[in-house]
């Protein structure tokens, strides 16, 4: 999910959160961030950088990733 052209957030196959400020720059521009939650399965971010992520059991994490 991309909040803007310079901030995207994704969930990898292990449920970890990855953030990029240069999403078109290739794999090395994506950095993992620590989230105190179980393996996440989905994420959505708004233009004001508020992101909501969820896991398979219905738990939700809300936050604003740092750039």
PDB file of N, CA, C and O in Angstrom:
ATOM      1  N   UNK A   1       0.848  -1.170   0.000  1.00  0.00           N
ATOM      2  CA  UNK A   1       0.000   0.000   0.000  1.00  0.00           C
ATOM      3  C   UNK A   1       0.893   1.232   0.000  1.00  0.00           C
ATOM      4  O   UNK A   1       1.854   1.307   0.762  1.00  0.00           O
ATOM      5  N   UNK A   2       0.587   2.188  -0.864  1.00  0.00           N
ATOM      6  CA  UNK A   2       1.403   3.400  -0.949  1.00  0.00           C
ATOM      7  C   UNK A   2       0.608   4.615  -0.462  1.00  0.00           C
ATOM      8  O   UNK A   2      -0.463   4.913  -0.992  1.00  0.00           O
ATOM      9  N   UNK A   3       1.146   5.273   0.545  1.00  0.00           N
ATOM     10  CA  UNK A   3       0.535   6.496   1.059  1.00  0.00           C
ATOM     11  C   UNK A   3       0.815   7.669   0.125  1.00  0.00           C
ATOM     12  O   UNK A   3       0.050   8.619   0.059  1.00  0.00           O
ATOM     13  N   UNK A   4       1.938   7.579  -0.591  1.00  0.00           N
ATOM     14  CA  UNK A   4       2.343   8.606  -1.554  1.00  0.00           C
ATOM     15  C   UNK A   4       3.373   7.978  -2.486  1.00  0.00           C
ATOM     16  O   UNK A   4       3.734   6.813  -2.320  1.00  0.00           O
ATOM     17  N   UNK A   5       3.873   8.751  -3.422  1.00  0.00           N
ATOM     18  CA  UNK A   5       4.892   8.220  -4.333  1.00  0.00           C
ATOM     19  C   UNK A   5       6.234   8.006  -3.630  1.00  0.00           C
ATOM     20  O   UNK A   5       7.130   7.368  -4.170  1.00  0.00           O
ATOM     21  N   UNK A   6       6.357   8.515  -2.396  1.00  0.00           N
ATOM     22  CA  UNK A   6       7.620   8.360  -1.675  1.00  0.00           C
ATOM     23  C   UNK A   6       7.471   7.575  -0.370  1.00  0.00           C
ATOM     24  O   UNK A   6       8.353   7.611   0.477  1.00  0.00           O
ATOM     25  N   UNK A   7       6.353   6.864  -0.194  1.00  0.00           N
ATOM     26  CA  UNK A   7       6.203   6.019   0.981  1.00  0.00           C
ATOM     27  C   UNK A   7       5.253   4.864   0.684  1.00  0.00           C
ATOM     28  O   UNK A   7       4.065   5.072   0.446  1.00  0.00           O
ATOM     29  N   UNK A   8       5.808   3.655   0.677  1.00  0.00           N
ATOM     30  CA  UNK A   8       5.000   2.452   0.485  1.00  0.00           C
ATOM     31  C   UNK A   8       5.289   1.478   1.615  1.00  0.00           C
ATOM     32  O   UNK A   8       6.406   1.400   2.126  1.00  0.00           O
ATOM     33  N   UNK A   9       4.261   0.710   1.977  1.00  0.00           N
ATOM     34  CA  UNK A   9       4.358  -0.283   3.038  1.00  0.00           C
ATOM     35  C   UNK A   9       3.826  -1.600   2.478  1.00  0.00           C
ATOM     36  O   UNK A   9       2.808  -1.620   1.788  1.00  0.00           O
ATOM     37  N   UNK A  10       4.520  -2.693   2.779  1.00  0.00           N
ATOM     38  CA  UNK A  10       4.106  -4.009   2.283  1.00  0.00           C
ATOM     39  C   UNK A  10       4.282  -5.046   3.380  1.00  0.00           C
ATOM     40  O   UNK A  10       5.006  -4.827   4.355  1.00  0.00           O
ATOM     41  N   UNK A  11       3.624  -6.182   3.200  1.00  0.00           N
ATOM     42  CA  UNK A  11       3.770  -7.331   4.084  1.00  0.00           C
ATOM     43  C   UNK A  11       4.428  -8.440   3.262  1.00  0.00           C
ATOM     44  O   UNK A  11       3.975  -8.754   2.166  1.00  0.00           O
ATOM     45  N   UNK A  12       5.510  -9.028   3.796  1.00  0.00           N
ATOM     46  CA  UNK A  12       6.165 -10.105   3.046  1.00  0.00           C
ATOM     47  C   UNK A  12       5.537 -11.461   3.375  1.00  0.00           C
ATOM     48  O   UNK A  12       4.592 -11.544   4.159  1.00  0.00           O
ATOM     49  N   UNK A  13       6.046 -12.518   2.789  1.00  0.00           N
ATOM     50  CA  UNK A  13       5.506 -13.856   2.963  1.00  0.00           C
ATOM     51  C   UNK A  13       5.580 -14.393   4.379  1.00  0.00           C
ATOM     52  O   UNK A  13       4.900 -15.350   4.727  1.00  0.00           O
ATOM     53  N   UNK A  14       6.397 -13.795   5.208  1.00  0.00           N
ATOM     54  CA  UNK A  14       6.520 -14.202   6.606  1.00  0.00           C
ATOM     55  C   UNK A  14       5.688 -13.326   7.541  1.00  0.00           C
ATOM     56  O   UNK A  14       5.763 -13.478   8.754  1.00  0.00           O
ATOM     57  N   UNK A  15       4.964 -12.356   6.986  1.00  0.00           N
ATOM     58  CA  UNK A  15       4.137 -11.476   7.803  1.00  0.00           C
ATOM     59  C   UNK A  15       4.875 -10.291   8.384  1.00  0.00           C
ATOM     60  O   UNK A  15       4.373  -9.617   9.275  1.00  0.00           O
ATOM     61  N   UNK A  16       6.069 -10.017   7.872  1.00  0.00           N
ATOM     62  CA  UNK A  16       6.846  -8.862   8.345  1.00  0.00           C
ATOM     63  C   UNK A  16       6.470  -7.625   7.545  1.00  0.00           C
ATOM     64  O   UNK A  16       6.104  -7.712   6.371  1.00  0.00           O
ATOM     65  N   UNK A  17       6.599  -6.462   8.176  1.00  0.00           N
ATOM     66  CA  UNK A  17       6.297  -5.185   7.530  1.00  0.00           C
ATOM     67  C   UNK A  17       7.562  -4.638   6.893  1.00  0.00           C
ATOM     68  O   UNK A  17       8.624  -4.580   7.527  1.00  0.00           O
ATOM     69  N   UNK A  18       7.449  -4.221   5.628  1.00  0.00           N
ATOM     70  CA  UNK A  18       8.555  -3.612   4.895  1.00  0.00           C
ATOM     71  C   UNK A  18       8.128  -2.223   4.450  1.00  0.00           C
ATOM     72  O   UNK A  18       6.980  -2.026   4.033  1.00  0.00           O
ATOM     73  N   UNK A  19       9.051  -1.253   4.536  1.00  0.00           N
ATOM     74  CA  UNK A  19       8.765   0.129   4.161  1.00  0.00           C
ATOM     75  C   UNK A  19       9.799   0.598   3.160  1.00  0.00           C
ATOM     76  O   UNK A  19      10.985   0.276   3.277  1.00  0.00           O
ATOM     77  N   UNK A  20       9.347   1.374   2.175  1.00  0.00           N
ATOM     78  CA  UNK A  20      10.266   1.965   1.200  1.00  0.00           C
ATOM     79  C   UNK A  20       9.888   3.417   0.939  1.00  0.00           C
ATOM     80  O   UNK A  20       8.713   3.742   0.789  1.00  0.00           O
ATOM     81  N   UNK A  21      10.903   4.262   0.891  1.00  0.00           N
ATOM     82  CA  UNK A  21      10.695   5.656   0.483  1.00  0.00           C
ATOM     83  C   UNK A  21      11.043   5.843  -0.989  1.00  0.00           C
ATOM     84  O   UNK A  21      10.870   6.920  -1.530  1.00  0.00           O
ATOM     85  N   UNK A  22      11.526   4.767  -1.611  1.00  0.00           N
ATOM     86  CA  UNK A  22      11.827   4.747  -3.046  1.00  0.00           C
ATOM     87  C   UNK A  22      11.322   3.428  -3.620  1.00  0.00           C
ATOM     88  O   UNK A  22      12.110   2.575  -4.033  1.00  0.00           O
ATOM     89  N   UNK A  23      10.008   3.227  -3.663  1.00  0.00           N
ATOM     90  CA  UNK A  23       9.472   1.917  -4.028  1.00  0.00           C
ATOM     91  C   UNK A  23       9.850   1.426  -5.414  1.00  0.00           C
ATOM     92  O   UNK A  23       9.875   0.220  -5.650  1.00  0.00           O
ATOM     93  N   UNK A  24      10.205   2.287  -6.320  1.00  0.00           N
ATOM     94  CA  UNK A  24      10.623   1.869  -7.651  1.00  0.00           C
ATOM     95  C   UNK A  24      12.096   1.557  -7.739  1.00  0.00           C
ATOM     96  O   UNK A  24      12.600   1.188  -8.796  1.00  0.00           O
ATOM     97  N   UNK A  25      12.809   1.666  -6.622  1.00  0.00           N
ATOM     98  CA  UNK A  25      14.252   1.510  -6.616  1.00  0.00           C
ATOM     99  C   UNK A  25      14.765   0.102  -6.441  1.00  0.00           C
ATOM    100  O   UNK A  25      15.961  -0.100  -6.264  1.00  0.00           O
ATOM    101  N   UNK A  26      13.907  -0.890  -6.440  1.00  0.00           N
ATOM    102  CA  UNK A  26      14.364  -2.266  -6.308  1.00  0.00           C
ATOM    103  C   UNK A  26      14.296  -2.780  -4.886  1.00  0.00           C
ATOM    104  O   UNK A  26      13.967  -2.058  -3.943  1.00  0.00           O
ATOM    105  N   UNK A  27      14.643  -4.061  -4.740  1.00  0.00           N
ATOM    106  CA  UNK A  27      14.503  -4.754  -3.453  1.00  0.00           C
ATOM    107  C   UNK A  27      15.309  -4.116  -2.329  1.00  0.00           C
ATOM    108  O   UNK A  27      14.879  -4.115  -1.178  1.00  0.00           O
ATOM    109  N   UNK A  28      16.465  -3.585  -2.632  1.00  0.00           N
ATOM    110  CA  UNK A  28      17.311  -3.047  -1.554  1.00  0.00           C
ATOM    111  C   UNK A  28      16.749  -1.769  -0.926  1.00  0.00           C
ATOM    112  O   UNK A  28      17.216  -1.337   0.123  1.00  0.00           O
ATOM    113  N   UNK A  29      15.758  -1.146  -1.545  1.00  0.00           N
ATOM    114  CA  UNK A  29      15.168   0.070  -0.958  1.00  0.00           C
ATOM    115  C   UNK A  29      14.078  -0.245   0.061  1.00  0.00           C
ATOM    116  O   UNK A  29      13.592   0.648   0.741  1.00  0.00           O
ATOM    117  N   UNK A  30      13.696  -1.530   0.175  1.00  0.00           N
ATOM    118  CA  UNK A  30      12.669  -1.945   1.135  1.00  0.00           C
ATOM    119  C   UNK A  30      13.345  -2.380   2.427  1.00  0.00           C
ATOM    120  O   UNK A  30      14.207  -3.244   2.425  1.00  0.00           O
ATOM    121  N   UNK A  31      12.944  -1.779   3.548  1.00  0.00           N
ATOM    122  CA  UNK A  31      13.549  -2.068   4.849  1.00  0.00           C
ATOM    123  C   UNK A  31      12.487  -2.610   5.807  1.00  0.00           C
ATOM    124  O   UNK A  31      11.379  -2.094   5.871  1.00  0.00           O
ATOM    125  N   UNK A  32      12.839  -3.659   6.567  1.00  0.00           N
ATOM    126  CA  UNK A  32      11.893  -4.171   7.559  1.00  0.00           C
ATOM    127  C   UNK A  32      11.768  -3.198   8.728  1.00  0.00           C
ATOM    128  O   UNK A  32      12.732  -2.510   9.083  1.00  0.00           O
ATOM    129  N   UNK A  33      10.575  -3.124   9.293  1.00  0.00           N
ATOM    130  CA  UNK A  33      10.380  -2.330  10.503  1.00  0.00           C
ATOM    131  C   UNK A  33       9.787  -3.220  11.582  1.00  0.00           C
ATOM    132  O   UNK A  33       9.078  -4.186  11.295  1.00  0.00           O
ATOM    133  N   UNK A  34      10.095  -2.918  12.817  1.00  0.00           N
ATOM    134  CA  UNK A  34       9.619  -3.712  13.957  1.00  0.00           C
ATOM    135  C   UNK A  34       8.177  -3.344  14.252  1.00  0.00           C
ATOM    136  O   UNK A  34       7.839  -2.179  14.421  1.00  0.00           O
ATOM    137  N   UNK A  35       7.342  -4.356  14.286  1.00  0.00           N
ATOM    138  CA  UNK A  35       5.940  -4.189  14.648  1.00  0.00           C
ATOM    139  C   UNK A  35       5.627  -5.231  15.708  1.00  0.00           C
ATOM    140  O   UNK A  35       5.909  -6.408  15.524  1.00  0.00           O
ATOM    141  N   UNK A  36       5.068  -4.786  16.812  1.00  0.00           N
ATOM    142  CA  UNK A  36       4.744  -5.690  17.909  1.00  0.00           C
ATOM    143  C   UNK A  36       3.396  -6.346  17.630  1.00  0.00           C
ATOM    144  O   UNK A  36       2.360  -5.936  18.143  1.00  0.00           O
ATOM    145  N   UNK A  37       3.426  -7.361  16.751  1.00  0.00           N
ATOM    146  CA  UNK A  37       2.199  -8.048  16.357  1.00  0.00           C
ATOM    147  C   UNK A  37       2.549  -9.416  15.797  1.00  0.00           C
ATOM    148  O   UNK A  37       3.700  -9.685  15.457  1.00  0.00           O
ATOM    149  N   UNK A  38       1.557 -10.266  15.692  1.00  0.00           N
ATOM    150  CA  UNK A  38       1.715 -11.561  15.041  1.00  0.00           C
ATOM    151  C   UNK A  38       1.953 -11.331  13.550  1.00  0.00           C
ATOM    152  O   UNK A  38       1.876 -10.202  13.073  1.00  0.00           O
ATOM    153  N   UNK A  39       2.196 -12.396  12.819  1.00  0.00           N
ATOM    154  CA  UNK A  39       2.422 -12.288  11.379  1.00  0.00           C
ATOM    155  C   UNK A  39       1.235 -11.605  10.711  1.00  0.00           C
ATOM    156  O   UNK A  39       0.103 -12.061  10.805  1.00  0.00           O
ATOM    157  N   UNK A  40       1.491 -10.497  10.064  1.00  0.00           N
ATOM    158  CA  UNK A  40       0.437  -9.717   9.421  1.00  0.00           C
ATOM    159  C   UNK A  40       0.182 -10.234   8.015  1.00  0.00           C
ATOM    160  O   UNK A  40       1.062 -10.816   7.378  1.00  0.00           O
ATOM    161  N   UNK A  41      -1.022 -10.026   7.522  1.00  0.00           N
ATOM    162  CA  UNK A  41      -1.389 -10.529   6.195  1.00  0.00           C
ATOM    163  C   UNK A  41      -1.833  -9.429   5.240  1.00  0.00           C
ATOM    164  O   UNK A  41      -1.845  -9.649   4.033  1.00  0.00           O
ATOM    165  N   UNK A  42      -2.185  -8.268   5.755  1.00  0.00           N
ATOM    166  CA  UNK A  42      -2.687  -7.206   4.891  1.00  0.00           C
ATOM    167  C   UNK A  42      -2.347  -5.845   5.484  1.00  0.00           C
ATOM    168  O   UNK A  42      -2.200  -5.708   6.699  1.00  0.00           O
ATOM    169  N   UNK A  43      -2.200  -4.852   4.595  1.00  0.00           N
ATOM    170  CA  UNK A  43      -1.921  -3.488   5.049  1.00  0.00           C
ATOM    171  C   UNK A  43      -2.535  -2.507   4.059  1.00  0.00           C
ATOM    172  O   UNK A  43      -2.592  -2.767   2.861  1.00  0.00           O
ATOM    173  N   UNK A  44      -2.987  -1.385   4.599  1.00  0.00           N
ATOM    174  CA  UNK A  44      -3.511  -0.303   3.772  1.00  0.00           C
ATOM    175  C   UNK A  44      -3.101   1.014   4.408  1.00  0.00           C
ATOM    176  O   UNK A  44      -3.206   1.174   5.632  1.00  0.00           O
ATOM    177  N   UNK A  45      -2.633   1.957   3.580  1.00  0.00           N
ATOM    178  CA  UNK A  45      -2.173   3.250   4.083  1.00  0.00           C
ATOM    179  C   UNK A  45      -2.923   4.378   3.380  1.00  0.00           C
ATOM    180  O   UNK A  45      -3.216   4.295   2.188  1.00  0.00           O
ATOM    181  N   UNK A  46      -3.189   5.436   4.131  1.00  0.00           N
ATOM    182  CA  UNK A  46      -3.867   6.612   3.581  1.00  0.00           C
ATOM    183  C   UNK A  46      -2.836   7.678   3.218  1.00  0.00           C
ATOM    184  O   UNK A  46      -1.683   7.604   3.646  1.00  0.00           O
ATOM    185  N   UNK A  47      -3.236   8.683   2.457  1.00  0.00           N
ATOM    186  CA  UNK A  47      -2.305   9.749   2.077  1.00  0.00           C
ATOM    187  C   UNK A  47      -1.686  10.493   3.261  1.00  0.00           C
ATOM    188  O   UNK A  47      -0.607  11.045   3.152  1.00  0.00           O
ATOM    189  N   UNK A  48      -2.336  10.493   4.424  1.00  0.00           N
ATOM    190  CA  UNK A  48      -1.757  11.165   5.591  1.00  0.00           C
ATOM    191  C   UNK A  48      -0.811  10.249   6.372  1.00  0.00           C
ATOM    192  O   UNK A  48      -0.442  10.543   7.492  1.00  0.00           O
ATOM    193  N   UNK A  49      -0.428   9.091   5.754  1.00  0.00           N
ATOM    194  CA  UNK A  49       0.543   8.132   6.274  1.00  0.00           C
ATOM    195  C   UNK A  49       0.012   7.255   7.392  1.00  0.00           C
ATOM    196  O   UNK A  49       0.764   6.526   8.014  1.00  0.00           O
ATOM    197  N   UNK A  50      -1.277   7.298   7.671  1.00  0.00           N
ATOM    198  CA  UNK A  50      -1.848   6.387   8.648  1.00  0.00           C
ATOM    199  C   UNK A  50      -2.021   5.025   7.983  1.00  0.00           C
ATOM    200  O   UNK A  50      -2.642   4.915   6.925  1.00  0.00           O
ATOM    201  N   UNK A  51      -1.434   3.995   8.594  1.00  0.00           N
ATOM    202  CA  UNK A  51      -1.527   2.643   8.043  1.00  0.00           C
ATOM    203  C   UNK A  51      -2.243   1.730   9.027  1.00  0.00           C
ATOM    204  O   UNK A  51      -2.082   1.857  10.241  1.00  0.00           O
ATOM    205  N   UNK A  52      -3.019   0.812   8.471  1.00  0.00           N
ATOM    206  CA  UNK A  52      -3.735  -0.186   9.249  1.00  0.00           C
ATOM    207  C   UNK A  52      -3.360  -1.548   8.682  1.00  0.00           C
ATOM    208  O   UNK A  52      -3.452  -1.768   7.478  1.00  0.00           O
ATOM    209  N   UNK A  53      -2.907  -2.452   9.553  1.00  0.00           N
ATOM    210  CA  UNK A  53      -2.525  -3.793   9.127  1.00  0.00           C
ATOM    211  C   UNK A  53      -3.288  -4.809   9.967  1.00  0.00           C
ATOM    212  O   UNK A  53      -3.624  -4.542  11.128  1.00  0.00           O
ATOM    213  N   UNK A  54      -3.546  -5.978   9.376  1.00  0.00           N
ATOM    214  CA  UNK A  54      -4.278  -7.009  10.090  1.00  0.00           C
ATOM    215  C   UNK A  54      -3.648  -8.371   9.932  1.00  0.00           C
ATOM    216  O   UNK A  54      -2.891  -8.616   8.994  1.00  0.00           O
ATOM    217  N   UNK A  55      -3.971  -9.272  10.872  1.00  0.00           N
ATOM    218  CA  UNK A  55      -3.485 -10.648  10.781  1.00  0.00           C
ATOM    219  C   UNK A  55      -4.643 -11.598  10.500  1.00  0.00           C
ATOM    220  O   UNK A  55      -5.794 -11.174  10.368  1.00  0.00           O
ATOM    221  N   UNK A  56      -4.357 -12.888  10.418  1.00  0.00           N
ATOM    222  CA  UNK A  56      -5.372 -13.886  10.066  1.00  0.00           C
ATOM    223  C   UNK A  56      -6.460 -14.049  11.123  1.00  0.00           C
ATOM    224  O   UNK A  56      -7.540 -14.544  10.835  1.00  0.00           O
ATOM    225  N   UNK A  57      -6.171 -13.669  12.355  1.00  0.00           N
ATOM    226  CA  UNK A  57      -7.139 -13.854  13.430  1.00  0.00           C
ATOM    227  C   UNK A  57      -8.002 -12.621  13.680  1.00  0.00           C
ATOM    228  O   UNK A  57      -8.796 -12.606  14.610  1.00  0.00           O
ATOM    229  N   UNK A  58      -7.822 -11.570  12.880  1.00  0.00           N
ATOM    230  CA  UNK A  58      -8.646 -10.373  13.017  1.00  0.00           C
ATOM    231  C   UNK A  58      -8.059  -9.272  13.872  1.00  0.00           C
ATOM    232  O   UNK A  58      -8.700  -8.245  14.073  1.00  0.00           O
ATOM    233  N   UNK A  59      -6.857  -9.457  14.383  1.00  0.00           N
ATOM    234  CA  UNK A  59      -6.205  -8.395  15.144  1.00  0.00           C
ATOM    235  C   UNK A  59      -5.715  -7.314  14.186  1.00  0.00           C
ATOM    236  O   UNK A  59      -5.298  -7.605  13.069  1.00  0.00           O
ATOM    237  N   UNK A  60      -5.736  -6.080  14.658  1.00  0.00           N
ATOM    238  CA  UNK A  60      -5.390  -4.933  13.826  1.00  0.00           C
ATOM    239  C   UNK A  60      -4.293  -4.108  14.503  1.00  0.00           C
ATOM    240  O   UNK A  60      -4.310  -3.938  15.724  1.00  0.00           O
ATOM    241  N   UNK A  61      -3.350  -3.608  13.702  1.00  0.00           N
ATOM    242  CA  UNK A  61      -2.297  -2.708  14.161  1.00  0.00           C
ATOM    243  C   UNK A  61      -2.441  -1.415  13.378  1.00  0.00           C
ATOM    244  O   UNK A  61      -2.595  -1.433  12.144  1.00  0.00           O
ATOM    245  N   UNK A  62      -2.398  -0.279  14.073  1.00  0.00           N
ATOM    246  CA  UNK A  62      -2.527   1.024  13.446  1.00  0.00           C
ATOM    247  C   UNK A  62      -1.276   1.833  13.757  1.00  0.00           C
ATOM    248  O   UNK A  62      -0.796   1.822  14.892  1.00  0.00           O
ATOM    249  N   UNK A  63      -0.737   2.529  12.760  1.00  0.00           N
ATOM    250  CA  UNK A  63       0.447   3.338  13.005  1.00  0.00           C
ATOM    251  C   UNK A  63       0.813   4.204  11.817  1.00  0.00           C
ATOM    252  O   UNK A  63       0.194   4.121  10.750  1.00  0.00           O
ATOM    253  N   UNK A  64       1.821   5.035  12.008  1.00  0.00           N
ATOM    254  CA  UNK A  64       2.351   5.887  10.956  1.00  0.00           C
ATOM    255  C   UNK A  64       3.824   5.566  10.798  1.00  0.00           C
ATOM    256  O   UNK A  64       4.634   5.885  11.663  1.00  0.00           O
ATOM    257  N   UNK A  65       4.201   4.865   9.718  1.00  0.00           N
ATOM    258  CA  UNK A  65       5.604   4.471   9.532  1.00  0.00           C
ATOM    259  C   UNK A  65       6.500   5.675   9.356  1.00  0.00           C
ATOM    260  O   UNK A  65       6.118   6.675   8.759  1.00  0.00           O
ATOM    261  N   UNK A  66       7.711   5.551   9.889  1.00  0.00           N
ATOM    262  CA  UNK A  66       8.723   6.597   9.696  1.00  0.00           C
ATOM    263  C   UNK A  66       9.327   6.452   8.331  1.00  0.00           C
ATOM    264  O   UNK A  66       9.470   5.374   7.802  1.00  0.00           O
ATOM    265  N   UNK A  67       9.756   7.560   7.790  1.00  0.00           N
ATOM    266  CA  UNK A  67      10.428   7.542   6.489  1.00  0.00           C
ATOM    267  C   UNK A  67      11.873   7.235   6.648  1.00  0.00           C
ATOM    268  O   UNK A  67      12.505   7.430   7.563  1.00  0.00           O
TER     269      UNK A  67
END
